[in-house]
PDB file of C-alpha atoms and ligand atoms in Angstrom:
ATOM      1  CA  MET A 300     -38.296 -34.434-132.427  1.00  0.00           C
ATOM      2  CA  LYS A 301     -40.059 -37.451-133.779  1.00  0.00           C
ATOM      3  CA  LEU A 302     -42.003 -39.761-131.445  1.00  0.00           C
ATOM      4  CA  ILE A 303     -43.941 -42.940-131.752  1.00  0.00           C
ATOM      5  CA  LEU A 304     -46.514 -43.274-128.817  1.00  0.00           C
ATOM      6  CA  LEU A 305     -47.895 -46.877-128.470  1.00  0.00           C
ATOM      7  CA  GLY A 306     -50.515 -48.292-126.292  1.00  0.00           C
ATOM      8  CA  PRO A 307     -53.789 -50.019-126.196  1.00  0.00           C
ATOM      9  CA  PRO A 308     -57.148 -48.196-126.681  1.00  0.00           C
ATOM     10  CA  GLY A 309     -57.668 -45.900-123.806  1.00  0.00           C
ATOM     11  CA  ALA A 310     -53.890 -45.815-122.749  1.00  0.00           C
ATOM     12  CA  GLY A 311     -53.830 -42.022-123.005  1.00  0.00           C
ATOM     13  CA  LYS A 312     -52.072 -41.618-126.484  1.00  0.00           C
ATOM     14  CA  GLY A 313     -54.406 -38.935-127.561  1.00  0.00           C
ATOM     15  CA  THR A 314     -54.385 -37.004-124.213  1.00  0.00           C
ATOM     16  CA  GLN A 315     -50.585 -37.023-123.935  1.00  0.00           C
ATOM     17  CA  SER A 316     -49.934 -36.329-127.554  1.00  0.00           C
ATOM     18  CA  LYS A 317     -52.072 -33.171-127.278  1.00  0.00           C
ATOM     19  CA  ARG A 318     -49.950 -32.191-124.130  1.00  0.00           C
ATOM     20  CA  LEU A 319     -46.601 -32.934-125.927  1.00  0.00           C
ATOM     21  CA  GLU A 320     -47.854 -31.151-128.957  1.00  0.00           C
ATOM     22  CA  GLU A 321     -48.266 -27.855-127.044  1.00  0.00           C
ATOM     23  CA  ALA A 322     -45.012 -28.299-124.828  1.00  0.00           C
ATOM     24  CA  LEU A 323     -42.726 -29.282-127.661  1.00  0.00           C
ATOM     25  CA  GLY A 324     -44.158 -27.475-130.593  1.00  0.00           C
ATOM     26  CA  ILE A 325     -44.526 -30.530-132.877  1.00  0.00           C
ATOM     27  CA  ILE A 326     -47.568 -31.936-134.400  1.00  0.00           C
ATOM     28  CA  GLN A 327     -49.839 -34.967-133.297  1.00  0.00           C
ATOM     29  CA  LEU A 328     -50.407 -37.354-136.291  1.00  0.00           C
ATOM     30  CA  SER A 329     -53.421 -39.549-135.034  1.00  0.00           C
ATOM     31  CA  THR A 330     -54.485 -42.002-137.711  1.00  0.00           C
ATOM     32  CA  GLY A 331     -57.771 -42.448-135.661  1.00  0.00           C
ATOM     33  CA  ASP A 332     -58.464 -38.754-135.957  1.00  0.00           C
ATOM     34  CA  MET A 333     -57.518 -38.769-139.736  1.00  0.00           C
ATOM     35  CA  LEU A 334     -59.836 -41.499-140.364  1.00  0.00           C
ATOM     36  CA  ARG A 335     -62.680 -39.879-138.450  1.00  0.00           C
ATOM     37  CA  GLY A 336     -62.130 -36.796-140.617  1.00  0.00           C
ATOM     38  CA  GLU A 337     -62.390 -39.141-143.700  1.00  0.00           C
ATOM     39  CA  VAL A 338     -65.761 -40.483-142.329  1.00  0.00           C
ATOM     40  CA  ALA A 339     -67.111 -37.034-141.720  1.00  0.00           C
ATOM     41  CA  SER A 340     -66.089 -35.979-145.156  1.00  0.00           C
ATOM     42  CA  GLY A 341     -68.077 -38.878-146.645  1.00  0.00           C
ATOM     43  CA  SER A 342     -65.122 -39.851-148.941  1.00  0.00           C
ATOM     44  CA  GLU A 343     -64.729 -43.404-150.277  1.00  0.00           C
ATOM     45  CA  ASN A 344     -62.043 -44.192-147.824  1.00  0.00           C
ATOM     46  CA  GLY A 345     -64.183 -42.825-145.051  1.00  0.00           C
ATOM     47  CA  LYS A 346     -67.207 -44.934-146.127  1.00  0.00           C
ATOM     48  CA  LYS A 347     -65.117 -48.125-146.057  1.00  0.00           C
ATOM     49  CA  ALA A 348     -63.296 -47.079-142.755  1.00  0.00           C
ATOM     50  CA  LYS A 349     -66.571 -46.408-140.951  1.00  0.00           C
ATOM     51  CA  GLU A 350     -67.733 -49.964-141.102  1.00  0.00           C
ATOM     52  CA  VAL A 351     -64.498 -51.257-139.891  1.00  0.00           C
ATOM     53  CA  MET A 352     -64.046 -48.803-137.078  1.00  0.00           C
ATOM     54  CA  ASP A 353     -67.714 -49.047-135.897  1.00  0.00           C
ATOM     55  CA  ALA A 354     -67.025 -52.915-135.551  1.00  0.00           C
ATOM     56  CA  GLY A 355     -63.765 -52.374-133.694  1.00  0.00           C
ATOM     57  CA  GLY A 356     -61.478 -53.947-136.422  1.00  0.00           C
ATOM     58  CA  LEU A 357     -58.434 -52.323-138.111  1.00  0.00           C
ATOM     59  CA  VAL A 358     -58.502 -50.568-141.467  1.00  0.00           C
ATOM     60  CA  SER A 359     -56.308 -51.987-144.135  1.00  0.00           C
ATOM     61  CA  ASP A 360     -52.613 -51.422-143.943  1.00  0.00           C
ATOM     62  CA  GLU A 361     -52.414 -50.144-147.452  1.00  0.00           C
ATOM     63  CA  VAL A 362     -54.902 -47.144-146.810  1.00  0.00           C
ATOM     64  CA  ILE A 363     -53.019 -46.330-143.626  1.00  0.00           C
ATOM     65  CA  ILE A 364     -49.700 -46.368-144.763  1.00  0.00           C
ATOM     66  CA  GLU A 365     -50.395 -44.141-147.908  1.00  0.00           C
ATOM     67  CA  MET A 366     -52.345 -41.775-145.537  1.00  0.00           C
ATOM     68  CA  ILE A 367     -49.435 -41.427-143.085  1.00  0.00           C
ATOM     69  CA  SER A 368     -46.814 -41.353-145.891  1.00  0.00           C
ATOM     70  CA  ASP A 369     -48.499 -38.391-147.435  1.00  0.00           C
ATOM     71  CA  ARG A 370     -49.196 -36.499-144.181  1.00  0.00           C
ATOM     72  CA  ILE A 371     -45.472 -36.554-143.126  1.00  0.00           C
ATOM     73  CA  ASP A 372     -44.624 -34.637-146.273  1.00  0.00           C
ATOM     74  CA  HIS A 373     -46.661 -31.752-145.148  1.00  0.00           C
ATOM     75  CA  ASP A 374     -44.701 -28.475-144.003  1.00  0.00           C
ATOM     76  CA  ASP A 375     -46.268 -28.601-140.528  1.00  0.00           C
ATOM     77  CA  CYS A 376     -44.389 -31.998-139.912  1.00  0.00           C
ATOM     78  CA  LYS A 377     -41.082 -30.312-140.411  1.00  0.00           C
ATOM     79  CA  ALA A 378     -40.524 -29.390-136.861  1.00  0.00           C
ATOM     80  CA  GLY A 379     -41.402 -32.852-135.739  1.00  0.00           C
ATOM     81  CA  PHE A 380     -44.506 -35.124-135.085  1.00  0.00           C
ATOM     82  CA  ILE A 381     -45.842 -37.626-132.754  1.00  0.00           C
ATOM     83  CA  LEU A 382     -47.367 -40.839-134.213  1.00  0.00           C
ATOM     84  CA  ASP A 383     -50.535 -41.685-132.249  1.00  0.00           C
ATOM     85  CA  GLY A 384     -52.165 -44.837-133.201  1.00  0.00           C
ATOM     86  CA  PHE A 385     -49.681 -45.739-136.025  1.00  0.00           C
ATOM     87  CA  PRO A 386     -47.936 -48.147-136.563  1.00  0.00           C
ATOM     88  CA  ARG A 387     -50.572 -50.710-135.374  1.00  0.00           C
ATOM     89  CA  THR A 388     -49.503 -53.900-137.224  1.00  0.00           C
ATOM     90  CA  VAL A 389     -46.102 -55.364-137.875  1.00  0.00           C
ATOM     91  CA  PRO A 390     -46.464 -54.647-141.682  1.00  0.00           C
ATOM     92  CA  GLN A 391     -47.160 -51.016-140.898  1.00  0.00           C
ATOM     93  CA  ALA A 392     -44.111 -50.765-138.588  1.00  0.00           C
ATOM     94  CA  GLU A 393     -42.044 -52.395-141.475  1.00  0.00           C
ATOM     95  CA  ALA A 394     -43.576 -49.799-144.011  1.00  0.00           C
ATOM     96  CA  LEU A 395     -42.804 -46.942-141.496  1.00  0.00           C
ATOM     97  CA  ASP A 396     -39.140 -47.947-141.315  1.00  0.00           C
ATOM     98  CA  SER A 397     -38.784 -47.959-145.181  1.00  0.00           C
ATOM     99  CA  MET A 398     -40.877 -44.813-145.566  1.00  0.00           C
ATOM    100  CA  LEU A 399     -38.528 -43.059-143.035  1.00  0.00           C
ATOM    101  CA  SER A 400     -35.529 -44.248-144.687  1.00  0.00           C
ATOM    102  CA  GLU A 401     -36.742 -43.202-148.177  1.00  0.00           C
ATOM    103  CA  LYS A 402     -37.469 -39.721-146.608  1.00  0.00           C
ATOM    104  CA  SER A 403     -34.193 -39.529-144.710  1.00  0.00           C
ATOM    105  CA  LEU A 404     -35.948 -39.083-141.439  1.00  0.00           C
ATOM    106  CA  ARG A 405     -35.474 -40.937-138.062  1.00  0.00           C
ATOM    107  CA  ILE A 406     -37.658 -41.526-135.050  1.00  0.00           C
ATOM    108  CA  ASP A 407     -36.154 -40.270-131.806  1.00  0.00           C
ATOM    109  CA  ASP A 408     -38.172 -42.289-129.312  1.00  0.00           C
ATOM    110  CA  VAL A 409     -40.528 -45.173-129.311  1.00  0.00           C
ATOM    111  CA  ILE A 410     -42.615 -45.061-126.148  1.00  0.00           C
ATOM    112  CA  THR A 411     -45.457 -47.555-125.051  1.00  0.00           C
ATOM    113  CA  ILE A 412     -47.973 -46.446-122.400  1.00  0.00           C
ATOM    114  CA  GLU A 413     -48.875 -49.540-120.336  1.00  0.00           C
ATOM    115  CA  VAL A 414     -52.292 -49.723-118.661  1.00  0.00           C
ATOM    116  CA  ASP A 415     -54.411 -52.608-117.166  1.00  0.00           C
ATOM    117  CA  LYS A 416     -57.151 -54.132-119.189  1.00  0.00           C
ATOM    118  CA  GLU A 417     -60.090 -53.110-116.989  1.00  0.00           C
ATOM    119  CA  ALA A 418     -58.832 -49.412-116.882  1.00  0.00           C
ATOM    120  CA  MET A 419     -59.143 -49.164-120.725  1.00  0.00           C
ATOM    121  CA  VAL A 420     -62.895 -49.963-120.694  1.00  0.00           C
ATOM    122  CA  ARG A 421     -63.640 -47.493-118.090  1.00  0.00           C
ATOM    123  CA  ARG A 422     -61.544 -44.807-119.602  1.00  0.00           C
ATOM    124  CA  ILE A 423     -63.030 -45.257-123.116  1.00  0.00           C
ATOM    125  CA  THR A 424     -66.701 -45.459-121.916  1.00  0.00           C
ATOM    126  CA  GLY A 425     -66.290 -42.398-119.910  1.00  0.00           C
ATOM    127  CA  ARG A 426     -64.545 -40.171-122.571  1.00  0.00           C
ATOM    128  CA  TYR A 427     -66.073 -37.244-124.269  1.00  0.00           C
ATOM    129  CA  THR A 428     -64.692 -34.419-126.339  1.00  0.00           C
ATOM    130  CA  CYS A 429     -65.511 -30.737-126.924  1.00  0.00           C
ATOM    131  CA  SER A 430     -67.306 -30.447-130.388  1.00  0.00           C
ATOM    132  CA  ALA A 431     -65.834 -27.145-130.953  1.00  0.00           C
ATOM    133  CA  CYS A 432     -62.102 -27.626-130.286  1.00  0.00           C
ATOM    134  CA  GLY A 433     -61.744 -31.256-129.742  1.00  0.00           C
ATOM    135  CA  ALA A 434     -60.295 -30.992-126.251  1.00  0.00           C
ATOM    136  CA  GLY A 435     -60.797 -34.402-124.437  1.00  0.00           C
ATOM    137  CA  TYR A 436     -62.421 -35.020-121.176  1.00  0.00           C
ATOM    138  CA  HIS A 437     -63.340 -37.858-118.873  1.00  0.00           C
ATOM    139  CA  GLU A 438     -66.453 -38.267-116.675  1.00  0.00           C
ATOM    140  CA  ASP A 439     -64.367 -39.276-113.572  1.00  0.00           C
ATOM    141  CA  PHE A 440     -60.669 -38.645-114.326  1.00  0.00           C
ATOM    142  CA  GLN A 441     -60.535 -35.250-116.380  1.00  0.00           C
ATOM    143  CA  LYS A 442     -63.615 -33.091-115.761  1.00  0.00           C
ATOM    144  CA  PRO A 443     -63.749 -29.511-116.885  1.00  0.00           C
ATOM    145  CA  ALA A 444     -63.162 -26.976-114.338  1.00  0.00           C
ATOM    146  CA  SER A 445     -66.725 -25.622-114.653  1.00  0.00           C
ATOM    147  CA  ALA A 446     -69.261 -28.453-115.311  1.00  0.00           C
ATOM    148  CA  GLY A 447     -70.405 -28.488-118.942  1.00  0.00           C
ATOM    149  CA  VAL A 448     -67.927 -25.789-120.247  1.00  0.00           C
ATOM    150  CA  CYS A 449     -64.910 -26.466-122.087  1.00  0.00           C
ATOM    151  CA  ASP A 450     -61.683 -25.340-120.264  1.00  0.00           C
ATOM    152  CA  LYS A 451     -60.037 -24.423-123.583  1.00  0.00           C
ATOM    153  CA  CYS A 452     -62.596 -22.668-125.698  1.00  0.00           C
ATOM    154  CA  GLY A 453     -65.715 -22.072-123.522  1.00  0.00           C
ATOM    155  CA  GLY A 454     -67.709 -24.441-125.862  1.00  0.00           C
ATOM    156  CA  THR A 455     -70.756 -26.111-124.209  1.00  0.00           C
ATOM    157  CA  ASP A 456     -71.434 -28.837-126.749  1.00  0.00           C
ATOM    158  CA  PHE A 457     -69.745 -32.189-126.320  1.00  0.00           C
ATOM    159  CA  SER A 458     -69.680 -35.500-128.258  1.00  0.00           C
ATOM    160  CA  ARG A 459     -68.686 -39.104-127.895  1.00  0.00           C
ATOM    161  CA  ARG A 460     -67.075 -41.267-130.377  1.00  0.00           C
ATOM    162  CA  ALA A 461     -69.211 -43.706-132.292  1.00  0.00           C
ATOM    163  CA  ASP A 462     -66.957 -46.760-131.395  1.00  0.00           C
ATOM    164  CA  ASP A 463     -66.729 -45.828-127.559  1.00  0.00           C
ATOM    165  CA  ASN A 464     -69.530 -48.349-126.590  1.00  0.00           C
ATOM    166  CA  GLU A 465     -68.565 -51.270-124.473  1.00  0.00           C
ATOM    167  CA  GLU A 466     -69.227 -53.974-127.080  1.00  0.00           C
ATOM    168  CA  THR A 467     -66.975 -52.163-129.779  1.00  0.00           C
ATOM    169  CA  VAL A 468     -64.321 -51.406-127.057  1.00  0.00           C
ATOM    170  CA  ARG A 469     -63.881 -55.151-126.350  1.00  0.00           C
ATOM    171  CA  ASN A 470     -63.428 -55.836-130.111  1.00  0.00           C
ATOM    172  CA  ARG A 471     -60.779 -53.045-130.265  1.00  0.00           C
ATOM    173  CA  LEU A 472     -59.002 -54.723-127.347  1.00  0.00           C
ATOM    174  CA  THR A 473     -58.943 -58.070-129.053  1.00  0.00           C
ATOM    175  CA  ALA A 474     -57.678 -56.268-132.228  1.00  0.00           C
ATOM    176  CA  TYR A 475     -54.964 -54.698-130.068  1.00  0.00           C
ATOM    177  CA  GLU A 476     -53.957 -58.064-128.528  1.00  0.00           C
ATOM    178  CA  GLU A 477     -53.936 -59.933-131.830  1.00  0.00           C
ATOM    179  CA  LEU A 478     -52.524 -57.415-134.208  1.00  0.00           C
ATOM    180  CA  THR A 479     -50.919 -54.398-132.529  1.00  0.00           C
ATOM    181  CA  ALA A 480     -49.190 -56.050-129.333  1.00  0.00           C
ATOM    182  CA  PRO A 481     -46.656 -57.949-131.570  1.00  0.00           C
ATOM    183  CA  ILE A 482     -45.178 -54.582-132.506  1.00  0.00           C
ATOM    184  CA  ILE A 483     -44.092 -54.151-128.894  1.00  0.00           C
ATOM    185  CA  ASN A 484     -41.717 -57.032-129.599  1.00  0.00           C
ATOM    186  CA  TYR A 485     -40.750 -55.549-132.849  1.00  0.00           C
ATOM    187  CA  TYR A 486     -39.317 -52.424-131.300  1.00  0.00           C
ATOM    188  CA  ASP A 487     -38.124 -54.182-128.223  1.00  0.00           C
ATOM    189  CA  ASP A 488     -36.059 -56.489-130.218  1.00  0.00           C
ATOM    190  CA  ALA A 489     -34.693 -53.484-132.127  1.00  0.00           C
ATOM    191  CA  GLY A 490     -33.665 -52.107-128.783  1.00  0.00           C
ATOM    192  CA  VAL A 491     -35.457 -48.944-129.007  1.00  0.00           C
ATOM    193  CA  LEU A 492     -38.625 -49.324-126.877  1.00  0.00           C
ATOM    194  CA  LYS A 493     -39.223 -47.367-123.721  1.00  0.00           C
ATOM    195  CA  ARG A 494     -42.237 -48.022-121.253  1.00  0.00           C
ATOM    196  CA  VAL A 495     -44.324 -45.576-119.075  1.00  0.00           C
ATOM    197  CA  ASP A 496     -46.681 -46.401-116.580  1.00  0.00           C
ATOM    198  CA  GLY A 497     -50.038 -45.339-117.948  1.00  0.00           C
ATOM    199  CA  MET A 498     -51.862 -46.283-114.773  1.00  0.00           C
ATOM    200  CA  ALA A 499     -50.375 -43.156-113.030  1.00  0.00           C
ATOM    201  CA  GLU A 500     -52.262 -39.820-112.737  1.00  0.00           C
ATOM    202  CA  ILE A 501     -52.467 -37.824-116.122  1.00  0.00           C
ATOM    203  CA  ASN A 502     -49.842 -35.163-115.168  1.00  0.00           C
ATOM    204  CA  GLN A 503     -47.394 -37.849-113.822  1.00  0.00           C
ATOM    205  CA  VAL A 504     -47.709 -39.752-117.268  1.00  0.00           C
ATOM    206  CA  THR A 505     -46.730 -36.466-118.889  1.00  0.00           C
ATOM    207  CA  ALA A 506     -43.925 -36.007-116.580  1.00  0.00           C
ATOM    208  CA  SER A 507     -42.577 -39.448-117.340  1.00  0.00           C
ATOM    209  CA  LEU A 508     -42.820 -38.899-121.083  1.00  0.00           C
ATOM    210  CA  LYS A 509     -40.968 -35.617-120.756  1.00  0.00           C
ATOM    211  CA  GLU A 510     -38.196 -37.215-118.691  1.00  0.00           C
ATOM    212  CA  ILE A 511     -37.541 -39.852-121.438  1.00  0.00           C
ATOM    213  CA  ILE A 512     -37.846 -37.378-124.385  1.00  0.00           C
ATOM    214  CA  GLY A 513     -35.350 -35.098-122.537  1.00  0.00           C
TER     215      GLY A 513
HETATM  216  P1  AP5 B 812     -57.823 -44.467-132.346  1.00  0.00           P
HETATM  217  O1  AP5 B 812     -58.651 -43.263-132.524  1.00  0.00           O
HETATM  218  O2  AP5 B 812     -56.406 -44.464-132.543  1.00  0.00           O
HETATM  219  O3  AP5 B 812     -58.325 -45.223-131.115  1.00  0.00           O
HETATM  220  P2  AP5 B 812     -57.600 -46.231-130.023  1.00  0.00           P
HETATM  221  O4  AP5 B 812     -56.181 -46.673-130.389  1.00  0.00           O
HETATM  222  O5  AP5 B 812     -58.574 -47.198-129.823  1.00  0.00           O
HETATM  223  O6  AP5 B 812     -57.182 -45.219-128.927  1.00  0.00           O
HETATM  224  P3  AP5 B 812     -58.080 -44.325-128.166  1.00  0.00           P
HETATM  225  O7  AP5 B 812     -58.175 -42.895-128.955  1.00  0.00           O
HETATM  226  O8  AP5 B 812     -59.393 -44.870-127.779  1.00  0.00           O
HETATM  227  O9  AP5 B 812     -57.287 -44.164-126.913  1.00  0.00           O
HETATM  228  P4  AP5 B 812     -56.189 -43.147-126.408  1.00  0.00           P
HETATM  229  O10 AP5 B 812     -54.918 -43.990-126.126  1.00  0.00           O
HETATM  230  O11 AP5 B 812     -55.872 -42.031-127.415  1.00  0.00           O
HETATM  231  O12 AP5 B 812     -56.828 -42.670-124.935  1.00  0.00           O
HETATM  232  P5  AP5 B 812     -57.210 -41.130-124.836  1.00  0.00           P
HETATM  233  O13 AP5 B 812     -55.954 -40.302-124.572  1.00  0.00           O
HETATM  234  O14 AP5 B 812     -58.297 -40.628-125.544  1.00  0.00           O
HETATM  235  O15 AP5 B 812     -58.378 -45.531-133.447  1.00  0.00           O
HETATM  236  C1  AP5 B 812     -59.737 -45.787-133.816  1.00  0.00           C
HETATM  237  C2  AP5 B 812     -60.047 -46.692-134.892  1.00  0.00           C
HETATM  238  O16 AP5 B 812     -59.432 -46.307-136.012  1.00  0.00           O
HETATM  239  C3  AP5 B 812     -59.354 -48.081-134.617  1.00  0.00           C
HETATM  240  O17 AP5 B 812     -60.335 -49.029-133.896  1.00  0.00           O
HETATM  241  C4  AP5 B 812     -59.247 -48.662-136.037  1.00  0.00           C
HETATM  242  O18 AP5 B 812     -60.369 -49.174-136.602  1.00  0.00           O
HETATM  243  C5  AP5 B 812     -58.885 -47.295-136.771  1.00  0.00           C
HETATM  244  N1  AP5 B 812     -57.427 -47.144-136.949  1.00  0.00           N
HETATM  245  C6  AP5 B 812     -56.807 -45.983-136.212  1.00  0.00           C
HETATM  246  N2  AP5 B 812     -55.368 -46.127-136.718  1.00  0.00           N
HETATM  247  C7  AP5 B 812     -55.291 -47.296-137.376  1.00  0.00           C
HETATM  248  C8  AP5 B 812     -54.259 -47.865-137.882  1.00  0.00           C
HETATM  249  N3  AP5 B 812     -52.908 -47.332-137.713  1.00  0.00           N
HETATM  250  N4  AP5 B 812     -54.382 -49.085-138.656  1.00  0.00           N
HETATM  251  C9  AP5 B 812     -55.545 -49.508-138.724  1.00  0.00           C
HETATM  252  N5  AP5 B 812     -56.656 -48.981-138.195  1.00  0.00           N
HETATM  253  C10 AP5 B 812     -56.473 -47.833-137.550  1.00  0.00           C
HETATM  254  O19 AP5 B 812     -57.682 -41.458-123.189  1.00  0.00           O
HETATM  255  C11 AP5 B 812     -58.915 -42.121-122.898  1.00  0.00           C
HETATM  256  C12 AP5 B 812     -59.696 -41.522-121.858  1.00  0.00           C
HETATM  257  O20 AP5 B 812     -58.946 -41.807-120.568  1.00  0.00           O
HETATM  258  C13 AP5 B 812     -59.823 -39.943-121.937  1.00  0.00           C
HETATM  259  O21 AP5 B 812     -61.157 -39.588-121.449  1.00  0.00           O
HETATM  260  C14 AP5 B 812     -58.836 -39.427-120.954  1.00  0.00           C
HETATM  261  O22 AP5 B 812     -59.336 -38.283-120.265  1.00  0.00           O
HETATM  262  C15 AP5 B 812     -58.697 -40.624-119.876  1.00  0.00           C
HETATM  263  N6  AP5 B 812     -57.174 -40.677-119.407  1.00  0.00           N
HETATM  264  C16 AP5 B 812     -56.166 -40.585-120.165  1.00  0.00           C
HETATM  265  N7  AP5 B 812     -54.978 -40.826-119.430  1.00  0.00           N
HETATM  266  C17 AP5 B 812     -55.427 -41.057-118.087  1.00  0.00           C
HETATM  267  C18 AP5 B 812     -54.880 -41.402-116.939  1.00  0.00           C
HETATM  268  N8  AP5 B 812     -53.502 -41.524-116.731  1.00  0.00           N
HETATM  269  N9  AP5 B 812     -55.561 -41.681-115.898  1.00  0.00           N
HETATM  270  C19 AP5 B 812     -57.127 -41.449-116.012  1.00  0.00           C
HETATM  271  N10 AP5 B 812     -57.708 -41.279-117.064  1.00  0.00           N
HETATM  272  C20 AP5 B 812     -56.876 -41.002-118.265  1.00  0.00           C
HETATM  273 MG1   MG B 813     -56.742 -41.538-129.324  1.00  0.00          MG
END
């Protein structure tokens, strides 16, 4: 099973990818997580990416396409994968099509998670993550069962993303509208796009996704 999950910042791509990863035994490939890994490692790509990400812009297509093309070749992608945050521009969508055909792979479903603009800012500014295992939470919408303790690993240290402040979020939304929204039409025109109501409760969104995936 190979999926593309599309949607603006805060739509729930990461939240739902993690759930599908567990349910379907396929791996989440988040270009945002990969880039944050590069930043943390202090690599040249990471240094360049950090500036762009902190400003809420998009990292160059060239860097991203190479990163994904290499990653898809790893053994852990053989059972399937969920593309989260990629493609994000029309050139990336076109490059993905050629890379898949070169690797004799095909995507099963392209699904966009639709959310209202105001919800995105609230979701992102309230988001935090377990520093030990990466489990995602939200101050209002997804609290751990016991306050201050991660449900998954029992960790008590949490962190927030550097780009999750209101100013950067607004820039990320502008980048989405200008550069990423056109790929919705790209997949719609190809007749492969499916839509899910991302304003529904988290479990309901997961159920809608599973219904599409079958
Ligand atoms: P990336 O990490 O991909 O960030 P993003 O697209 O802005 O998306 P988010 O991760 O913020 O949102 P999400 O949809 O995953 O939401 P989540 O599930 O966490 O990219 C970061 C940066 O890297 C980019 O700005 C760019 O610079 C660069 N980059 C990455 N990929 C690139 C590419 N391909 N090309 C170029 N540059 C690239 O949910 C958010 C919160 O809401 C959580 O707290 C969650 O608990 C809560 N929540 C989720 N669903 C619901 C619900 N249904 N109801 C209530 N709350 C919910
Ligand atoms: Mg995410």
